[in-house]
PDB file of C-alpha atoms in Angstrom:
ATOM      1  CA  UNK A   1      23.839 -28.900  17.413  1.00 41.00           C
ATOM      2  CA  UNK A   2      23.777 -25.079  17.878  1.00 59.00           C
ATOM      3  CA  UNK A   3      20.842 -23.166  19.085  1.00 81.00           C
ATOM      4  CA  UNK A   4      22.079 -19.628  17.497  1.00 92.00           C
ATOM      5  CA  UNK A   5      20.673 -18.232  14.493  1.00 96.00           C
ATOM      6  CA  UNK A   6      23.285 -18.464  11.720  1.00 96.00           C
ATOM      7  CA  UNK A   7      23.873 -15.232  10.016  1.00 98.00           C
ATOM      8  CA  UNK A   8      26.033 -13.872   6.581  1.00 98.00           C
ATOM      9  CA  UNK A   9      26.335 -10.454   6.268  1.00 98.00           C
ATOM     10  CA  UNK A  10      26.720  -7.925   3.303  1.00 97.00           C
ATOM     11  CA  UNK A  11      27.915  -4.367   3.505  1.00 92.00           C
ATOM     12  CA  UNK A  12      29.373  -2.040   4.388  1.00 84.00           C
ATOM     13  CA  UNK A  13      28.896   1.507   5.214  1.00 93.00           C
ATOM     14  CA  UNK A  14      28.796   3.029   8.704  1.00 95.00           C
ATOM     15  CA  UNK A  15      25.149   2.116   9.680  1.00 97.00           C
ATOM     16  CA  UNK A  16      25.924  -1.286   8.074  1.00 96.00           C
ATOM     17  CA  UNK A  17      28.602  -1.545  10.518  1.00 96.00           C
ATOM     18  CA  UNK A  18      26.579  -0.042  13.098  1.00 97.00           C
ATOM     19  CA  UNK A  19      24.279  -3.188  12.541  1.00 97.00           C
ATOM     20  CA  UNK A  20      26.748  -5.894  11.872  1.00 97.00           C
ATOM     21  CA  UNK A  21      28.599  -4.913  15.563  1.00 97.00           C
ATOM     22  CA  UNK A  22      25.066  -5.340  17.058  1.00 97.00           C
ATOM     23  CA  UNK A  23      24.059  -8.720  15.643  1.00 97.00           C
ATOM     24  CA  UNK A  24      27.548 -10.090  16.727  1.00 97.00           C
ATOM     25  CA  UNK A  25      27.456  -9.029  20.182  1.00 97.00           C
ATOM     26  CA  UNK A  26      23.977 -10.189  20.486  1.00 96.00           C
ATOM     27  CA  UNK A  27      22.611 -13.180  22.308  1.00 95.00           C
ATOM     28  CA  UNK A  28      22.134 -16.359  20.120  1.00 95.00           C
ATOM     29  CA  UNK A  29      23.276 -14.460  16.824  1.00 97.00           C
ATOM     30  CA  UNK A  30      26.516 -15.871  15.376  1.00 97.00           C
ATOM     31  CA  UNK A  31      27.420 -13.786  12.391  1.00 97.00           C
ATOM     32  CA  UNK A  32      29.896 -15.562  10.429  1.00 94.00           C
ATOM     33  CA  UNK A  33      31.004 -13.388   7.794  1.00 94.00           C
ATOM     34  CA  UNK A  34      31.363 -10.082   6.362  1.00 96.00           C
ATOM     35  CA  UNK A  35      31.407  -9.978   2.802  1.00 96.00           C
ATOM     36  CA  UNK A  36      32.097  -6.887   1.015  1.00 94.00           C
ATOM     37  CA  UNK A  37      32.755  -8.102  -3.026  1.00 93.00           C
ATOM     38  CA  UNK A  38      30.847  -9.775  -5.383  1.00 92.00           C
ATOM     39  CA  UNK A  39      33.638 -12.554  -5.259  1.00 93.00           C
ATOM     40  CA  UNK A  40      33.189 -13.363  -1.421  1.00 95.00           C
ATOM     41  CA  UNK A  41      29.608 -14.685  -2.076  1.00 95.00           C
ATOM     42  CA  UNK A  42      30.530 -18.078  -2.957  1.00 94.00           C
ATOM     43  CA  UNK A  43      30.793 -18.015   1.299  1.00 96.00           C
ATOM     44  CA  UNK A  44      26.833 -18.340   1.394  1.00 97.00           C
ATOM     45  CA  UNK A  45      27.225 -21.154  -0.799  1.00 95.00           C
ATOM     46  CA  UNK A  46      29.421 -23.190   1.454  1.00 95.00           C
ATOM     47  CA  UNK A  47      27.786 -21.818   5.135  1.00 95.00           C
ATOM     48  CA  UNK A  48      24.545 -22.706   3.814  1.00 96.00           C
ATOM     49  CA  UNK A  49      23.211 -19.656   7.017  1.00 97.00           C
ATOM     50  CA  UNK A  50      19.865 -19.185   8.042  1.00 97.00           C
ATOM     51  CA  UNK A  51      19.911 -15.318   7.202  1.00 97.00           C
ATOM     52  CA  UNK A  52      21.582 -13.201   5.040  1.00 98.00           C
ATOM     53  CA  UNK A  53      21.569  -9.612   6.247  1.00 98.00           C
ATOM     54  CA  UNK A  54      22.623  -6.551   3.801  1.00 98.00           C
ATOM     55  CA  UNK A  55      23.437  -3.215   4.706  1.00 97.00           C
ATOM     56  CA  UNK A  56      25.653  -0.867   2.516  1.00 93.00           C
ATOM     57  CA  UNK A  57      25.930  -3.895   0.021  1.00 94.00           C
ATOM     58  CA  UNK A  58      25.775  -1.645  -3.515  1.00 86.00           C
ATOM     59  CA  UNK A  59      25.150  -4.763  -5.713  1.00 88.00           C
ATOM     60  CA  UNK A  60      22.836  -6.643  -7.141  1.00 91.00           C
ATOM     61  CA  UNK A  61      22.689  -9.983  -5.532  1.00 95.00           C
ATOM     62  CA  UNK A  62      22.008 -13.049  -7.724  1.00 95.00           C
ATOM     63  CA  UNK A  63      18.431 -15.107  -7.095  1.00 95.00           C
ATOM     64  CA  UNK A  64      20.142 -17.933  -7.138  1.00 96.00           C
ATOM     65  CA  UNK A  65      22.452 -16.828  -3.665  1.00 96.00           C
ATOM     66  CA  UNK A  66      19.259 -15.362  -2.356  1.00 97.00           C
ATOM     67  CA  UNK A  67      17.764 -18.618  -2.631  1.00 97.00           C
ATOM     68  CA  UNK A  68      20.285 -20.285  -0.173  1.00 98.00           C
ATOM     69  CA  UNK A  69      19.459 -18.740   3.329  1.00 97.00           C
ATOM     70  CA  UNK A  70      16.634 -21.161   4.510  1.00 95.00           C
ATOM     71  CA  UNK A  71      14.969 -18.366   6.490  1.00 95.00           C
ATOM     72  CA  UNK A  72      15.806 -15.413   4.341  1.00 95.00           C
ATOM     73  CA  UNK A  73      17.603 -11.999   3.148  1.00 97.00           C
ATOM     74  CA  UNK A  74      16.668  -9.155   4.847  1.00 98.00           C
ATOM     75  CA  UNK A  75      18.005  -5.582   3.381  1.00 98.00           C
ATOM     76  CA  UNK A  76      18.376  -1.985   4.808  1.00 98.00           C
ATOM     77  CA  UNK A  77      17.653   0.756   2.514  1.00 98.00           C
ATOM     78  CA  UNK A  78      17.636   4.512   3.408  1.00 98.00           C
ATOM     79  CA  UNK A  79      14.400   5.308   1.799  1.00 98.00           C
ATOM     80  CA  UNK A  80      10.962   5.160   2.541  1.00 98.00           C
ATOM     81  CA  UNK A  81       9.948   2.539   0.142  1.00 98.00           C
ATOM     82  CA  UNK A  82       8.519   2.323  -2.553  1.00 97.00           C
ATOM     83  CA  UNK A  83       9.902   5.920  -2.845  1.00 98.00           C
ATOM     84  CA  UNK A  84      13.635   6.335  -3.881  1.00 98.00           C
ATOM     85  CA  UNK A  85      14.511   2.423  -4.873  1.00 97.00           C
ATOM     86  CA  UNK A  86      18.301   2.638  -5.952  1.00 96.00           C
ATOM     87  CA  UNK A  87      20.955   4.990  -5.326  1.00 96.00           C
ATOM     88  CA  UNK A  88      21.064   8.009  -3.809  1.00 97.00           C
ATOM     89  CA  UNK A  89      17.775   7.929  -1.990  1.00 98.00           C
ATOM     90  CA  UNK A  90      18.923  11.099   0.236  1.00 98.00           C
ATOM     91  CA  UNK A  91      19.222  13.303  -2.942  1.00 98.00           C
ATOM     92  CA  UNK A  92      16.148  12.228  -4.204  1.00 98.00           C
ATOM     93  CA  UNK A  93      13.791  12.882  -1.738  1.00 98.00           C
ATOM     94  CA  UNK A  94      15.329  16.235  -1.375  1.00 98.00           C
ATOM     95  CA  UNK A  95      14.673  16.920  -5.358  1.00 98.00           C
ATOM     96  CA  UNK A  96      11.583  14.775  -5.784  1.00 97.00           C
ATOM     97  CA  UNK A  97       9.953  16.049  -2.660  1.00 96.00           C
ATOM     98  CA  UNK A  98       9.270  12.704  -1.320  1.00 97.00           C
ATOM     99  CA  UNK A  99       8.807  10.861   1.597  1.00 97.00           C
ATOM    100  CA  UNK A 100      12.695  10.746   3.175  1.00 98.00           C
ATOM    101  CA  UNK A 101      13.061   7.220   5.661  1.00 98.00           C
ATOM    102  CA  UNK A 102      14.257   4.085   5.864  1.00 98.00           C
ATOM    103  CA  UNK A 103      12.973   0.656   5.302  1.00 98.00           C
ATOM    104  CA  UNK A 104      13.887  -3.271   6.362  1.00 98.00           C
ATOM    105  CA  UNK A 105      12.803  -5.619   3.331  1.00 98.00           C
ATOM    106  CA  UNK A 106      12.909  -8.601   1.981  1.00 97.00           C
ATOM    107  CA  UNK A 107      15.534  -9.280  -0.855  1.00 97.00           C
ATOM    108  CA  UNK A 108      14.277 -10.966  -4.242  1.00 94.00           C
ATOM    109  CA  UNK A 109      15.900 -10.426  -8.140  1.00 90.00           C
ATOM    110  CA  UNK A 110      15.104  -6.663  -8.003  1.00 92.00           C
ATOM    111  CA  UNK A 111      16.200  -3.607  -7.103  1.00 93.00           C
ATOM    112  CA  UNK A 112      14.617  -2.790  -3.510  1.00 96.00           C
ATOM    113  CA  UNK A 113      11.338  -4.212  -4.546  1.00 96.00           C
ATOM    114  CA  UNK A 114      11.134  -7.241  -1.942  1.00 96.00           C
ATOM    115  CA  UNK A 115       8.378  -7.364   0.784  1.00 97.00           C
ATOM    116  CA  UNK A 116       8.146  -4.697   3.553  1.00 98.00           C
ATOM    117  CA  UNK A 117       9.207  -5.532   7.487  1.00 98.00           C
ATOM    118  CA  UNK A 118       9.191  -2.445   8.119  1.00 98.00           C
ATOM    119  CA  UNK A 119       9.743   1.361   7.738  1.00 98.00           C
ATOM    120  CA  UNK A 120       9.396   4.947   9.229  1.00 98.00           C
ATOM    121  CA  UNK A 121       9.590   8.647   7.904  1.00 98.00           C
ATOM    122  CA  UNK A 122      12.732  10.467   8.860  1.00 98.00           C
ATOM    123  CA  UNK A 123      12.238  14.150   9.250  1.00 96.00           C
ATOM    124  CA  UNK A 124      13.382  16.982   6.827  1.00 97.00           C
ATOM    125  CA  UNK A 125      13.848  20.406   7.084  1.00 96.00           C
ATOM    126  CA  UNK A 126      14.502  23.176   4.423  1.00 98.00           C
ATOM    127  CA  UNK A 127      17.916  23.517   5.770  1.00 97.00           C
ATOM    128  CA  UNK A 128      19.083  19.614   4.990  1.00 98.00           C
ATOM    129  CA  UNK A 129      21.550  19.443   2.820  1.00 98.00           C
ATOM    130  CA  UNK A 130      22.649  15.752   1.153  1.00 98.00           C
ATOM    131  CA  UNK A 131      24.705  15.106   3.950  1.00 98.00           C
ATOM    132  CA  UNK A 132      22.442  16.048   6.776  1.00 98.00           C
ATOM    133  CA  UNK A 133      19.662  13.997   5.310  1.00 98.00           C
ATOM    134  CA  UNK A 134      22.561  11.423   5.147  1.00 98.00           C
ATOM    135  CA  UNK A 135      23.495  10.779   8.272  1.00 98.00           C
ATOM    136  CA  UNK A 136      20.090  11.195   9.918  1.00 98.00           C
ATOM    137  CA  UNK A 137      19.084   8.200   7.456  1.00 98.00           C
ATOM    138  CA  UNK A 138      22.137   6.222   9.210  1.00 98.00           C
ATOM    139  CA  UNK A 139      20.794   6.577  12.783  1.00 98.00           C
ATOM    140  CA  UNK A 140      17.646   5.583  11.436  1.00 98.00           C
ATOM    141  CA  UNK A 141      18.281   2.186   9.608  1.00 98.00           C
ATOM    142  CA  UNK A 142      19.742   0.983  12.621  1.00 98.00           C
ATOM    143  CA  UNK A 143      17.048   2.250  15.120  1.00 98.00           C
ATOM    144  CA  UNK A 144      14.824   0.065  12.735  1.00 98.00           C
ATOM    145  CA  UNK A 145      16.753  -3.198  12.445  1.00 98.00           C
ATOM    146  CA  UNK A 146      17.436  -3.432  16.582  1.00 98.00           C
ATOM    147  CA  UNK A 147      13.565  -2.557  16.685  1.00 97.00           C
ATOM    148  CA  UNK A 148      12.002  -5.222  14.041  1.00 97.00           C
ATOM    149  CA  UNK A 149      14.476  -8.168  14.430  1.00 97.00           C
ATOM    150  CA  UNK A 150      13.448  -9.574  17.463  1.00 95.00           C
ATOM    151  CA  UNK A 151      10.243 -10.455  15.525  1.00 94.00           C
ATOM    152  CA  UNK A 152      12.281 -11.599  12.464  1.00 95.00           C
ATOM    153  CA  UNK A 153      13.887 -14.171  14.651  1.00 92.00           C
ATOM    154  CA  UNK A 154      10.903 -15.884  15.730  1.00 90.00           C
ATOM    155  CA  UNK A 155       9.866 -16.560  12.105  1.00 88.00           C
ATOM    156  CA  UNK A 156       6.817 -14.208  12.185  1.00 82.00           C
ATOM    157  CA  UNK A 157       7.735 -10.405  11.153  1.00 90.00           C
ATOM    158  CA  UNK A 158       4.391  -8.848   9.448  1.00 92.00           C
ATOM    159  CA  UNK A 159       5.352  -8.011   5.776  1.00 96.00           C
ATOM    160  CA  UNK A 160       3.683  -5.772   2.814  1.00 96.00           C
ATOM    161  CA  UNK A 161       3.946  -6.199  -0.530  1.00 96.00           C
ATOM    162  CA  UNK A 162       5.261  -3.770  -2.581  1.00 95.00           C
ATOM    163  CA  UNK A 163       3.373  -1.996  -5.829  1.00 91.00           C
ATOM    164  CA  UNK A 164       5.984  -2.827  -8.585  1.00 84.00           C
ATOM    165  CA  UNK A 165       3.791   0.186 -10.108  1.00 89.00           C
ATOM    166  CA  UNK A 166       4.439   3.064  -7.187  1.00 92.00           C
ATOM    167  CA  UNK A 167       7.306   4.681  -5.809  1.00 95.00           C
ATOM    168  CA  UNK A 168      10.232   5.747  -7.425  1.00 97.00           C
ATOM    169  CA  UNK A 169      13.617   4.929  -8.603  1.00 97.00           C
ATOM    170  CA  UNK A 170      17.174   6.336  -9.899  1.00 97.00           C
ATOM    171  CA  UNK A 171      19.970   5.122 -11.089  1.00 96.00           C
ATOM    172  CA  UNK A 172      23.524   6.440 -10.342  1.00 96.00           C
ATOM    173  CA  UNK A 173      23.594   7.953 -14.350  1.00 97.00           C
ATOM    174  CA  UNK A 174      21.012  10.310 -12.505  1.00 98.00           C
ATOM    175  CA  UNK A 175      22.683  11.297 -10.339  1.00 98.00           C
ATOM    176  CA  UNK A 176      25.646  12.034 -12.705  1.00 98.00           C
ATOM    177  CA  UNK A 177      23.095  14.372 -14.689  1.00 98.00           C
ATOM    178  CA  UNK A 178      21.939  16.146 -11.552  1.00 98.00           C
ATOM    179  CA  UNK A 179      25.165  17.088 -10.985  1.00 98.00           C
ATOM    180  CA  UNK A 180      25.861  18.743 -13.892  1.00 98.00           C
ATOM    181  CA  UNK A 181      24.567  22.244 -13.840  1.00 98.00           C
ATOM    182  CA  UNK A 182      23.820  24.350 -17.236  1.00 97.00           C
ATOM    183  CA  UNK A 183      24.684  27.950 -16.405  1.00 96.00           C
ATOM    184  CA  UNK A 184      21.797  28.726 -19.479  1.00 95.00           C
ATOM    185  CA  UNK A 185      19.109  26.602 -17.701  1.00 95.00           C
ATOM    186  CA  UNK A 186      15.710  28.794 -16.495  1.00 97.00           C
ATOM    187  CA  UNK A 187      14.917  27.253 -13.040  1.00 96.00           C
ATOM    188  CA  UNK A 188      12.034  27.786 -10.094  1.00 97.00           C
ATOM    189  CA  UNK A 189      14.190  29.212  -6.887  1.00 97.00           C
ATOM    190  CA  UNK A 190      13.123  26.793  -4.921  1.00 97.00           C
ATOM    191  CA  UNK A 191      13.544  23.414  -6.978  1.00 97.00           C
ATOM    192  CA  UNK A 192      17.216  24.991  -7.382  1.00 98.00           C
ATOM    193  CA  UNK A 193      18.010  25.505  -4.082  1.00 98.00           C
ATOM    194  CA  UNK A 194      16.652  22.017  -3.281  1.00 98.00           C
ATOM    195  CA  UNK A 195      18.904  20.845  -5.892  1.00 98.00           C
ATOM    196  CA  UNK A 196      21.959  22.425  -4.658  1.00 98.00           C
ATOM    197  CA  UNK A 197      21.168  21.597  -0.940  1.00 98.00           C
ATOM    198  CA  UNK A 198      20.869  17.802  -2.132  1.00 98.00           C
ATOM    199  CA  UNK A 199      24.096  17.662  -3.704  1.00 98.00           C
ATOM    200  CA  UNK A 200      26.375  19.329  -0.473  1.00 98.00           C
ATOM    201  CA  UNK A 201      27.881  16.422   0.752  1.00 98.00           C
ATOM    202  CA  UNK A 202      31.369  17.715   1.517  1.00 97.00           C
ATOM    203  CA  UNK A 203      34.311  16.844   1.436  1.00 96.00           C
ATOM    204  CA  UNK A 204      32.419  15.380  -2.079  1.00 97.00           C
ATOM    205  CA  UNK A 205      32.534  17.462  -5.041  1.00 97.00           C
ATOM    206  CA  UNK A 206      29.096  17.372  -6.618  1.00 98.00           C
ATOM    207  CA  UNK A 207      27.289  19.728  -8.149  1.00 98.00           C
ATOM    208  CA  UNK A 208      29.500  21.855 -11.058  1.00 98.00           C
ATOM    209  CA  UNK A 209      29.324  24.530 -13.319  1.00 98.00           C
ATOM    210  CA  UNK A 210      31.437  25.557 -16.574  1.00 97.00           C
ATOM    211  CA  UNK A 211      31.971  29.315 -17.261  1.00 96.00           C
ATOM    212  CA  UNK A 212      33.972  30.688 -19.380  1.00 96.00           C
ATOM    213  CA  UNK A 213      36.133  27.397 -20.026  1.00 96.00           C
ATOM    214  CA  UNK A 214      36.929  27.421 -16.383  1.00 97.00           C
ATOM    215  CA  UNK A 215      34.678  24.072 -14.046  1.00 98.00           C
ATOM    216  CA  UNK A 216      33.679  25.415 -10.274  1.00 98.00           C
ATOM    217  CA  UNK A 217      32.081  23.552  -7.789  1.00 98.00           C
ATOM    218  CA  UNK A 218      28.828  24.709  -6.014  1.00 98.00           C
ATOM    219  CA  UNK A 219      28.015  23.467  -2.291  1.00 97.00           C
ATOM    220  CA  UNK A 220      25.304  26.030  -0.717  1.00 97.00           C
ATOM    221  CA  UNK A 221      24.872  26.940   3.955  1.00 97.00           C
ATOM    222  CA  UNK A 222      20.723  27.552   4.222  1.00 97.00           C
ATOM    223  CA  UNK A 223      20.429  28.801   7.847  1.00 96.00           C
ATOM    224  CA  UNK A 224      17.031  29.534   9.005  1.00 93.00           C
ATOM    225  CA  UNK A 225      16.601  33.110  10.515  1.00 92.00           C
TER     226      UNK A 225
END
């Protein structure tokens, strides 16, 4: 019988893959899947593994999957929970002014409400834009996983539960409405510019403006002096 530490994984984005090439080439880690679609989850069902590790994964996965791994499902999220739950967390702690980081949890029926491993603040500056924030968040989550699962393979990481009541969350519909810009809106300079810096993320189109009939596209360059 095998010694290693079976392990399903869900993703992907670059940091998931980041993580998922660093669990296979470690020592007594055999990772034996990469699932990517809602479909491919009936593969827990038949490996039966002892973790289920999710990076990148943008669904909902169902209790009754979650319930399979006998020693858990662990999640990366690039926000500092409870802050930011759900999509988009680089945008929103630009707009929101909230903590930016990342955070290794528990998984349960919820949204990014499962019990804490761990977590750390990411820096910010005024001159982040979506994308900045974005990748920084990416170098963190995996600087967090190689740090905190050494103790979540011996079967004794320190956890905290999360206030269902605290934090924040978005959906992706608000995300869709930040984008939208109403050339009549009154705004603050500075919650406008932190708007605009949150939504440059090129090559992506985000934030847009109609005049005149005509749709443009706004990304915005902040360069201290």
């Amino acid at each position: 019988m095998s010694d290693e530490i079976d392990v399903i994984f869900l993703g992907i984005n670059d940091a998931g893959m980041r993580v998922y090439e660093w669990l296979c080439d470690r020592d007594g880690v055999f990772v034996h899947s990469l699932l990517t679609t809602r479909e491919q989850l009936r593969t827990i069902e038949d490996v039966r593994p002892d973790f289920l590790v999710s990076c990148g994964y943008r669904r909902l996965v169902p209790e009754s999957i979650l319930e399979i791994p006998t020693e858990g499902c662990v999640n990366l999220h690039p926000a500092y929970l409870p802050y930011n739950r759900g999509a988009n967390p680089n945008v929103w702690s630009i707009v929101d002014n909230t903590p930016a980081g990342v955070t290794l949890h528990y998984m349960d029926s919820s949204l990014d409400t499962g019990d804490i491993i761990a977590r750390r603040t990411v820096p910010t500056d005024f001159e982040d834009t979506g994308k900045d924030l974005y990748r920084r968040l990416e170098d963190a989550q995996v600087d967090l996983f190689r740090d905190a699962w050494p103790d979540i393979e011996a079967g004794d990481p320190s956890t905290i539960t999360q206030d269902s009541d605290a934090g924040t969350y978005h959906e992706t519909t608000d995300f869709k409405e930040l984008c939208r810009l109403d050339p009549d809106e009154t705004v603050r300079v500075k919650e406008f510019l932190d708007r605009l810096r949150a939504l440059t993320f090129p090559p992506y189109d985000n934030a847009e403006i109609e005049v005149d009939g005509e749709t443009y596209y706004v990304d915005i360059d902040i360069t201290k002096a």
